[in-house]
Short mmCIF file of C-alpha atoms in Angstrom, two decimals:
data_model
loop_
_atom_site.label_atom_id
_atom_site.label_comp_id
_atom_site.label_asym_id
_atom_site.label_seq_id
_atom_site.Cartn_x
_atom_site.Cartn_y
_atom_site.Cartn_z
CA MET A 7 -0.79 -10.58 27.53
CA GLY A 8 -0.50 -10.87 23.01
CA TYR A 9 -2.35 -11.50 20.99
CA ARG A 10 -2.36 -14.78 18.44
CA VAL A 11 -1.66 -13.50 15.01
CA ALA A 12 -1.11 -16.01 11.61
CA VAL A 13 1.24 -14.27 8.85
CA VAL A 14 0.46 -15.28 5.39
CA GLY A 15 2.31 -15.55 2.00
CA ALA A 16 5.41 -15.08 5.22
CA THR A 17 8.01 -16.40 2.03
CA GLY A 18 7.05 -12.97 -0.41
CA ASN A 19 8.03 -9.54 0.18
CA VAL A 20 5.33 -8.12 1.80
CA GLY A 21 5.13 -10.89 4.04
CA ARG A 22 8.33 -10.45 5.01
CA GLU A 23 7.98 -6.69 5.86
CA ILE A 24 5.12 -7.19 7.79
CA LEU A 25 7.13 -9.42 10.30
CA LYS A 26 9.64 -7.00 10.07
CA THR A 27 7.22 -4.28 11.05
CA LEU A 28 5.17 -6.09 13.86
CA ALA A 29 8.79 -6.30 15.56
CA GLU A 30 9.75 -2.46 15.05
CA ARG A 31 6.30 -1.61 16.63
CA ASP A 32 6.43 -3.98 19.16
CA PHE A 33 2.65 -4.98 18.21
CA PRO A 34 1.62 -7.03 21.79
CA VAL A 35 1.84 -10.12 19.92
CA GLY A 36 1.97 -13.32 21.98
CA GLU A 37 3.10 -15.49 19.57
CA VAL A 38 3.46 -15.23 15.75
CA ILE A 39 2.73 -17.94 12.86
CA ALA A 40 4.22 -18.05 9.57
CA LEU A 41 2.03 -19.53 6.91
CA ALA A 42 2.96 -19.81 3.65
CA SER A 43 2.27 -22.45 0.26
CA GLY A 44 3.01 -26.07 0.81
CA ARG A 45 5.65 -26.23 -1.20
CA SER A 46 7.53 -23.49 1.25
CA ALA A 47 6.45 -25.00 4.27
CA GLY A 48 9.41 -26.02 6.50
CA GLN A 49 11.58 -21.91 5.45
CA GLN A 50 12.51 -20.28 7.86
CA VAL A 51 11.96 -16.29 8.04
CA SER A 52 13.13 -13.77 10.61
CA PHE A 53 10.91 -12.04 13.33
CA GLY A 54 12.72 -9.20 15.09
CA GLU A 55 16.67 -9.61 15.18
CA LYS A 56 16.63 -12.49 17.13
CA GLN A 57 13.66 -15.04 16.10
CA VAL A 58 13.55 -17.43 13.33
CA LEU A 59 10.18 -18.48 12.28
CA LYS A 60 9.46 -22.22 10.31
CA VAL A 61 7.00 -21.60 7.79
CA GLN A 62 3.89 -23.87 8.04
CA SER A 63 1.55 -24.89 5.35
CA LEU A 64 -1.91 -22.22 4.73
CA ASP A 65 -3.00 -25.99 3.51
CA LYS A 66 -2.80 -27.54 6.59
CA TYR A 67 -3.33 -24.80 9.41
CA ASP A 68 -6.27 -24.01 11.89
CA PHE A 69 -6.94 -20.34 12.43
CA ALA A 70 -8.96 -21.41 15.31
CA GLY A 71 -7.64 -19.60 18.48
CA THR A 72 -5.82 -16.93 16.20
CA HIS A 73 -6.84 -14.00 16.95
CA ILE A 74 -5.53 -11.70 13.26
CA ALA A 75 -3.95 -13.00 10.54
CA LEU A 76 -2.66 -10.60 7.91
CA PHE A 77 -3.32 -11.92 4.02
CA SER A 78 -0.26 -11.28 1.51
CA PRO A 79 -0.59 -14.75 -0.48
CA GLY A 80 -2.01 -13.36 -3.43
CA ALA A 81 -5.84 -12.88 -4.50
CA ALA A 82 -6.70 -16.52 -5.56
CA VAL A 83 -4.90 -17.71 -2.52
CA SER A 84 -7.17 -15.56 -0.38
CA ALA A 85 -10.08 -16.06 -2.37
CA VAL A 86 -10.18 -19.76 -0.54
CA HIS A 87 -8.62 -19.22 2.85
CA ALA A 88 -9.76 -15.81 4.42
CA PRO A 89 -13.22 -16.43 4.27
CA ARG A 90 -12.46 -20.37 6.24
CA ALA A 91 -10.02 -18.05 8.54
CA ALA A 92 -12.35 -15.51 9.01
CA ALA A 93 -15.29 -18.30 10.02
CA THR A 94 -13.60 -18.88 12.93
CA GLY A 95 -13.28 -15.52 14.56
CA CYS A 96 -9.94 -14.34 12.86
CA VAL A 97 -9.88 -11.37 11.88
CA VAL A 98 -8.12 -11.44 8.67
CA ILE A 99 -6.27 -8.25 7.10
CA ASP A 100 -6.02 -9.01 3.69
CA ASN A 101 -3.54 -6.43 1.70
CA THR A 102 -4.60 -8.63 -1.83
CA SER A 103 -7.94 -7.04 -4.22
CA GLN A 104 -9.88 -9.75 -3.93
CA PHE A 105 -12.22 -8.10 -1.58
CA ARG A 106 -11.55 -4.10 -1.63
CA MET A 107 -14.38 -3.35 -3.67
CA ASP A 108 -17.02 -6.10 -1.63
CA HIS A 109 -19.30 -3.64 -0.19
CA ASP A 110 -19.27 -4.96 2.84
CA VAL A 111 -15.99 -5.26 4.34
CA PRO A 112 -14.42 -2.08 4.71
CA LEU A 113 -11.29 -1.12 2.94
CA VAL A 114 -9.15 1.40 5.34
CA VAL A 115 -5.81 3.32 5.81
CA PRO A 116 -6.22 4.32 9.53
CA GLU A 117 -4.58 7.91 9.19
CA VAL A 118 -7.60 8.61 6.50
CA ASN A 119 -10.85 6.45 7.54
CA PRO A 120 -10.33 4.55 10.78
CA GLY A 121 -13.93 4.42 11.31
CA ALA A 122 -14.84 2.07 8.62
CA LEU A 123 -13.06 -0.34 11.50
CA ARG A 124 -16.58 -0.54 13.14
CA ASN A 125 -18.13 -2.13 9.86
CA PHE A 126 -15.77 -5.21 9.66
CA ARG A 127 -17.52 -7.76 11.58
CA LYS A 128 -20.08 -8.92 9.01
CA ARG A 129 -17.39 -10.52 7.44
CA ASN A 130 -14.70 -10.57 10.05
CA ILE A 131 -12.54 -9.49 6.61
CA ILE A 132 -10.79 -5.70 6.34
CA ALA A 133 -8.48 -5.27 3.10
CA ASN A 134 -5.78 -2.97 2.41
CA PRO A 135 -6.22 -0.66 -0.36
CA ASN A 136 -3.94 -1.23 -3.52
CA CYS A 137 -0.36 0.20 -2.90
CA SER A 138 -0.48 3.43 -5.00
CA THR A 139 -3.98 4.46 -3.37
CA ILE A 140 -2.96 4.54 -0.05
CA GLN A 141 0.20 6.84 -0.65
CA MET A 142 -2.08 9.33 -2.20
CA VAL A 143 -5.08 9.19 0.33
CA VAL A 144 -3.14 9.83 2.79
CA ALA A 145 -1.37 13.43 0.94
CA LEU A 146 -5.16 14.25 0.13
CA LYS A 147 -6.73 14.24 3.40
CA PRO A 148 -5.28 16.83 5.06
CA LEU A 149 -6.28 18.85 1.40
CA HIS A 150 -9.91 17.79 0.80
CA ASP A 151 -10.29 18.47 4.24
CA LEU A 152 -9.68 21.75 4.37
CA ALA A 153 -10.66 22.61 0.38
CA ARG A 154 -12.92 19.60 -0.27
CA VAL A 155 -10.80 17.42 -3.72
CA LYS A 156 -12.65 17.59 -6.97
CA ARG A 157 -10.80 15.84 -9.26
CA VAL A 158 -7.69 13.99 -9.30
CA VAL A 159 -5.30 13.53 -12.27
CA VAL A 160 -2.24 11.04 -11.45
CA SER A 161 0.27 9.83 -12.93
CA THR A 162 2.66 6.91 -11.23
CA TYR A 163 6.36 5.98 -11.01
CA GLN A 164 5.80 2.47 -9.57
CA SER A 165 8.89 0.49 -8.43
CA VAL A 166 9.14 -3.35 -9.58
CA SER A 167 9.21 -4.81 -5.94
CA GLY A 168 5.17 -4.08 -6.57
CA SER A 169 5.10 -7.10 -8.68
CA GLY A 170 6.77 -9.39 -6.18
CA LYS A 171 10.69 -10.48 -5.91
CA GLU A 172 11.02 -12.32 -9.74
CA ALA A 173 10.16 -8.85 -10.60
CA MET A 174 12.93 -7.37 -8.46
CA ASP A 175 15.08 -9.87 -9.65
CA GLU A 176 14.42 -9.43 -13.03
CA LEU A 177 15.38 -5.98 -13.13
CA PHE A 178 18.35 -6.80 -11.97
CA THR A 179 19.09 -9.52 -14.01
CA GLN A 180 18.18 -7.67 -17.26
CA THR A 181 20.35 -4.16 -15.90
CA ARG A 182 23.69 -6.20 -15.41
CA GLY A 183 22.61 -8.16 -18.54
CA ILE A 184 23.29 -5.04 -20.61
CA PHE A 185 26.62 -4.47 -19.68
CA VAL A 186 27.99 -7.30 -20.98
CA ASN A 187 25.39 -7.12 -23.87
CA ASP A 188 23.22 -9.68 -23.49
CA THR A 189 19.43 -9.57 -25.26
CA ALA A 190 16.95 -8.30 -22.19
CA THR A 191 14.35 -11.05 -22.20
CA PRO A 192 11.00 -9.95 -20.60
CA GLU A 193 9.57 -12.67 -18.02
CA ILE A 194 7.17 -10.65 -15.90
CA PHE A 195 7.20 -7.91 -17.53
CA THR A 196 5.67 -7.58 -21.12
CA LYS A 197 8.76 -5.49 -22.17
CA PRO A 198 12.11 -5.05 -20.85
CA ILE A 199 12.34 -2.84 -17.27
CA ALA A 200 16.01 -1.98 -17.11
CA PHE A 201 16.40 1.69 -18.74
CA ASN A 202 12.75 1.62 -19.89
CA CYS A 203 9.62 2.74 -18.62
CA ILE A 204 6.48 0.43 -19.28
CA PRO A 205 3.16 2.62 -19.08
CA HIS A 206 0.92 -0.84 -18.48
CA ILE A 207 0.57 -2.45 -14.78
CA ASP A 208 -2.04 -5.00 -14.42
CA LYS A 209 -4.90 -5.70 -17.02
CA PHE A 210 -5.82 -3.92 -19.84
CA MET A 211 -10.00 -3.36 -19.34
CA ASP A 212 -12.67 -2.35 -22.18
CA ASP A 213 -12.12 1.44 -21.80
CA GLY A 214 -8.74 1.30 -23.08
CA SER A 215 -7.27 2.05 -18.81
CA THR A 216 -5.52 -0.57 -16.95
CA LYS A 217 -6.36 -2.40 -13.73
CA GLU A 218 -4.54 -0.40 -11.82
CA GLU A 219 -5.63 3.09 -12.99
CA TRP A 220 -9.22 1.59 -12.31
CA LYS A 221 -8.55 1.02 -8.75
CA MET A 222 -7.07 4.18 -8.58
CA GLY A 223 -10.14 5.89 -9.08
CA VAL A 224 -12.39 3.00 -7.52
CA GLU A 225 -10.51 2.73 -4.88
CA THR A 226 -10.09 6.46 -3.50
CA ARG A 227 -13.90 7.25 -3.57
CA LYS A 228 -14.30 4.19 -1.40
CA ILE A 229 -12.13 5.54 1.12
CA LEU A 230 -12.28 9.30 0.81
CA ASP A 231 -15.21 10.52 -1.01
CA PRO A 232 -17.62 8.63 -3.92
CA ASP A 233 -17.99 12.40 -5.33
CA ILE A 234 -14.02 12.35 -6.83
CA GLN A 235 -13.24 12.13 -10.07
CA VAL A 236 -9.89 10.32 -10.52
CA VAL A 237 -8.04 9.50 -13.79
CA ALA A 238 -4.65 7.81 -13.53
CA THR A 239 -1.71 6.93 -15.53
CA CYS A 240 0.16 3.95 -14.10
CA VAL A 241 3.75 3.38 -14.85
CA ARG A 242 6.22 0.70 -13.90
CA VAL A 243 9.61 1.99 -13.66
CA PRO A 244 13.16 0.87 -12.97
CA VAL A 245 13.34 0.99 -9.24
CA PHE A 246 13.72 -1.52 -6.76
CA ILE A 247 11.53 -0.07 -3.68
CA GLY A 248 9.02 2.82 -3.53
CA HIS A 249 6.46 4.53 -5.21
CA GLY A 250 6.14 8.08 -7.69
CA GLU A 251 2.86 9.88 -7.89
CA ALA A 252 2.80 13.18 -9.64
CA ILE A 253 -0.51 14.90 -8.81
CA HIS A 254 -2.65 17.23 -9.73
CA VAL A 255 -5.51 18.40 -8.23
CA GLU A 256 -8.80 20.61 -8.21
CA PHE A 257 -10.07 21.60 -5.28
CA GLU A 258 -14.02 23.22 -5.27
CA ARG A 259 -12.60 25.85 -2.51
CA PRO A 260 -9.89 28.05 -2.98
CA ILE A 261 -6.62 26.60 -1.20
CA THR A 262 -2.87 28.70 -1.41
CA PRO A 263 0.00 26.16 -1.55
CA GLN A 264 0.97 27.65 2.17
CA GLN A 265 -2.35 26.39 3.10
CA ALA A 266 -1.81 23.33 1.95
CA TRP A 267 1.77 23.18 3.42
CA GLU A 268 0.48 24.05 7.03
CA ALA A 269 -1.97 21.04 6.71
CA LEU A 270 0.31 18.73 5.44
CA ARG A 271 2.76 19.59 7.86
CA GLU A 272 0.29 19.17 11.19
CA ALA A 273 -1.44 15.55 9.14
CA PRO A 274 -0.60 12.49 10.83
CA GLY A 275 1.77 10.14 8.33
CA ILE A 276 3.21 13.05 6.33
CA THR A 277 6.83 14.26 5.87
CA VAL A 278 6.99 17.83 3.89
CA LEU A 279 10.27 17.90 2.71
CA ASP A 280 9.85 21.02 -0.59
CA HIS A 281 12.52 23.15 -0.65
CA ARG A 282 12.95 25.29 -4.11
CA GLU A 283 16.53 24.39 -4.72
CA ASP A 284 18.64 21.47 -6.16
CA GLY A 285 17.76 18.61 -4.19
CA GLY A 286 15.57 19.91 -2.12
CA TYR A 287 12.35 17.30 -2.41
CA ALA A 288 12.17 13.50 -1.69
CA THR A 289 12.62 10.65 -4.16
CA GLN A 290 12.46 6.69 -4.16
CA LEU A 291 15.54 6.13 -3.47
CA ASP A 292 15.46 8.79 -0.23
CA ILE A 293 12.65 6.84 1.05
CA ALA A 294 13.06 3.11 0.69
CA GLY A 295 13.00 2.20 3.89
CA GLU A 296 11.16 4.91 5.52
CA ASP A 297 7.40 5.08 7.02
CA PRO A 298 5.60 8.43 5.61
CA VAL A 299 4.39 9.81 2.90
CA PHE A 300 6.98 12.03 1.43
CA VAL A 301 5.37 14.99 -0.60
CA SER A 302 7.40 17.79 -2.48
CA ARG A 303 6.98 20.08 -5.26
CA LEU A 304 3.93 21.61 -3.75
CA ARG A 305 2.96 24.48 -6.02
CA ALA A 306 -0.26 26.78 -7.00
CA ASP A 307 -1.97 24.51 -10.68
CA PRO A 308 -2.67 27.82 -12.98
CA THR A 309 -4.75 25.99 -15.42
CA VAL A 310 -7.66 25.08 -13.56
CA PRO A 311 -10.10 26.92 -10.59
CA HIS A 312 -8.43 26.07 -7.34
CA GLY A 313 -5.67 23.79 -8.43
CA LEU A 314 -2.33 22.47 -6.64
CA SER A 315 0.00 19.75 -8.08
CA PHE A 316 2.77 18.28 -6.34
CA TRP A 317 4.94 15.00 -6.13
CA CYS A 318 4.68 12.34 -3.67
CA VAL A 319 6.59 9.02 -2.69
CA ALA A 320 6.11 6.32 -0.15
CA ASP A 321 7.89 3.10 0.15
CA ASN A 322 5.49 0.74 -1.72
CA LEU A 323 6.46 -2.67 0.49
CA ARG A 324 6.24 -0.79 4.41
CA LYS A 325 3.05 2.13 4.19
CA GLY A 326 2.03 0.91 0.65
CA ALA A 327 1.54 -2.59 2.55
CA ALA A 328 2.91 -4.02 5.03
CA LEU A 329 3.03 -0.86 7.77
CA ASN A 330 -0.50 -0.19 6.70
CA ALA A 331 -1.72 -3.72 7.45
CA VAL A 332 -0.13 -3.42 10.85
CA GLN A 333 -1.71 -0.40 11.37
CA ILE A 334 -4.60 -1.14 10.49
CA ALA A 335 -4.24 -3.76 13.52
CA GLU A 336 -3.12 -1.67 15.78
CA GLU A 337 -5.98 0.30 15.37
CA LEU A 338 -8.18 -2.71 15.94
CA VAL A 339 -6.65 -2.81 19.50
CA ARG A 340 -6.42 1.04 20.49
CA GLN A 341 -10.66 1.01 18.97
CA ASN A 342 -11.29 -2.24 20.94
CA LEU A 343 -12.84 -3.67 18.09
CA MET A 344 -10.83 -6.90 18.29
CA VAL A 345 -13.53 -10.47 18.64
CA ARG A 346 -11.69 -12.38 20.67
CA GLU A 347 -9.39 -11.27 23.76
CA PRO A 348 -5.75 -11.70 23.90
CA ALA A 349 -4.00 -14.93 25.51
#
């Protein structure tokens, strides 16, 4: 017995990672369907080490009889096709920003708020949070349970893969071009990304913050606690895969670094790599291709009452997107919440 699973946006970075993750984790699939835009129809994508799938057109696909659809095609496409899929009884797990803040769509990180899944059936849609939010709330959850988070100040160092394959190509091309004196002409980014940091991710809002920074606040409150205050500065850095975050937390109650270490080491989905010596911490290069959220540089913050600071890194294509989506599907099965039984 297995589920009929559709992967929407199968030719993109996240779609390919979803297919890879489904195979690696032995999700109980009976059939996997790769879907993408009409211009990608006919292409081939890998599922596991031996199976190759022919990409079908999303516009022409009938979701009737499909158990789960894992969407990662872009918000505008999800806005049209996710409700169409959900109307047939298919459970949609959407990785775009389209439904995250809808009050009747649960926003879920399985290590943090698996109970929220019980509320998905009104729309048949579950939202996957933003990549930068996911890794932060995974790290905050055990600390929140211990001493209750009051305020978070976070600076992100986000890889170019968060903007798609073309962004990765732009970093590669610009980096290579610098060594032969080519002019770096930005196309995906607003400034050259090679050997540079760009403090601008997503659109600017009226208050001067960017939408990426806004997302980290509103999503953290929806997932973890509505009373947590978050101020974020989100920066694109010349790294291919993996997001880093410098996180400063003020708690309501006293908490020591030792207590935090112990709580983090026991928490699901977290690896503590924290040796106070040269190289005794995790970097983006170290964790590419890994599933956990890595925490390093944990220390007291003496500038606020009950403060801690730490460094957090994760693979944004895995835990920040594909893995979290597949874990949601696994949790639906574990909690017996699937609308349809497997064939």
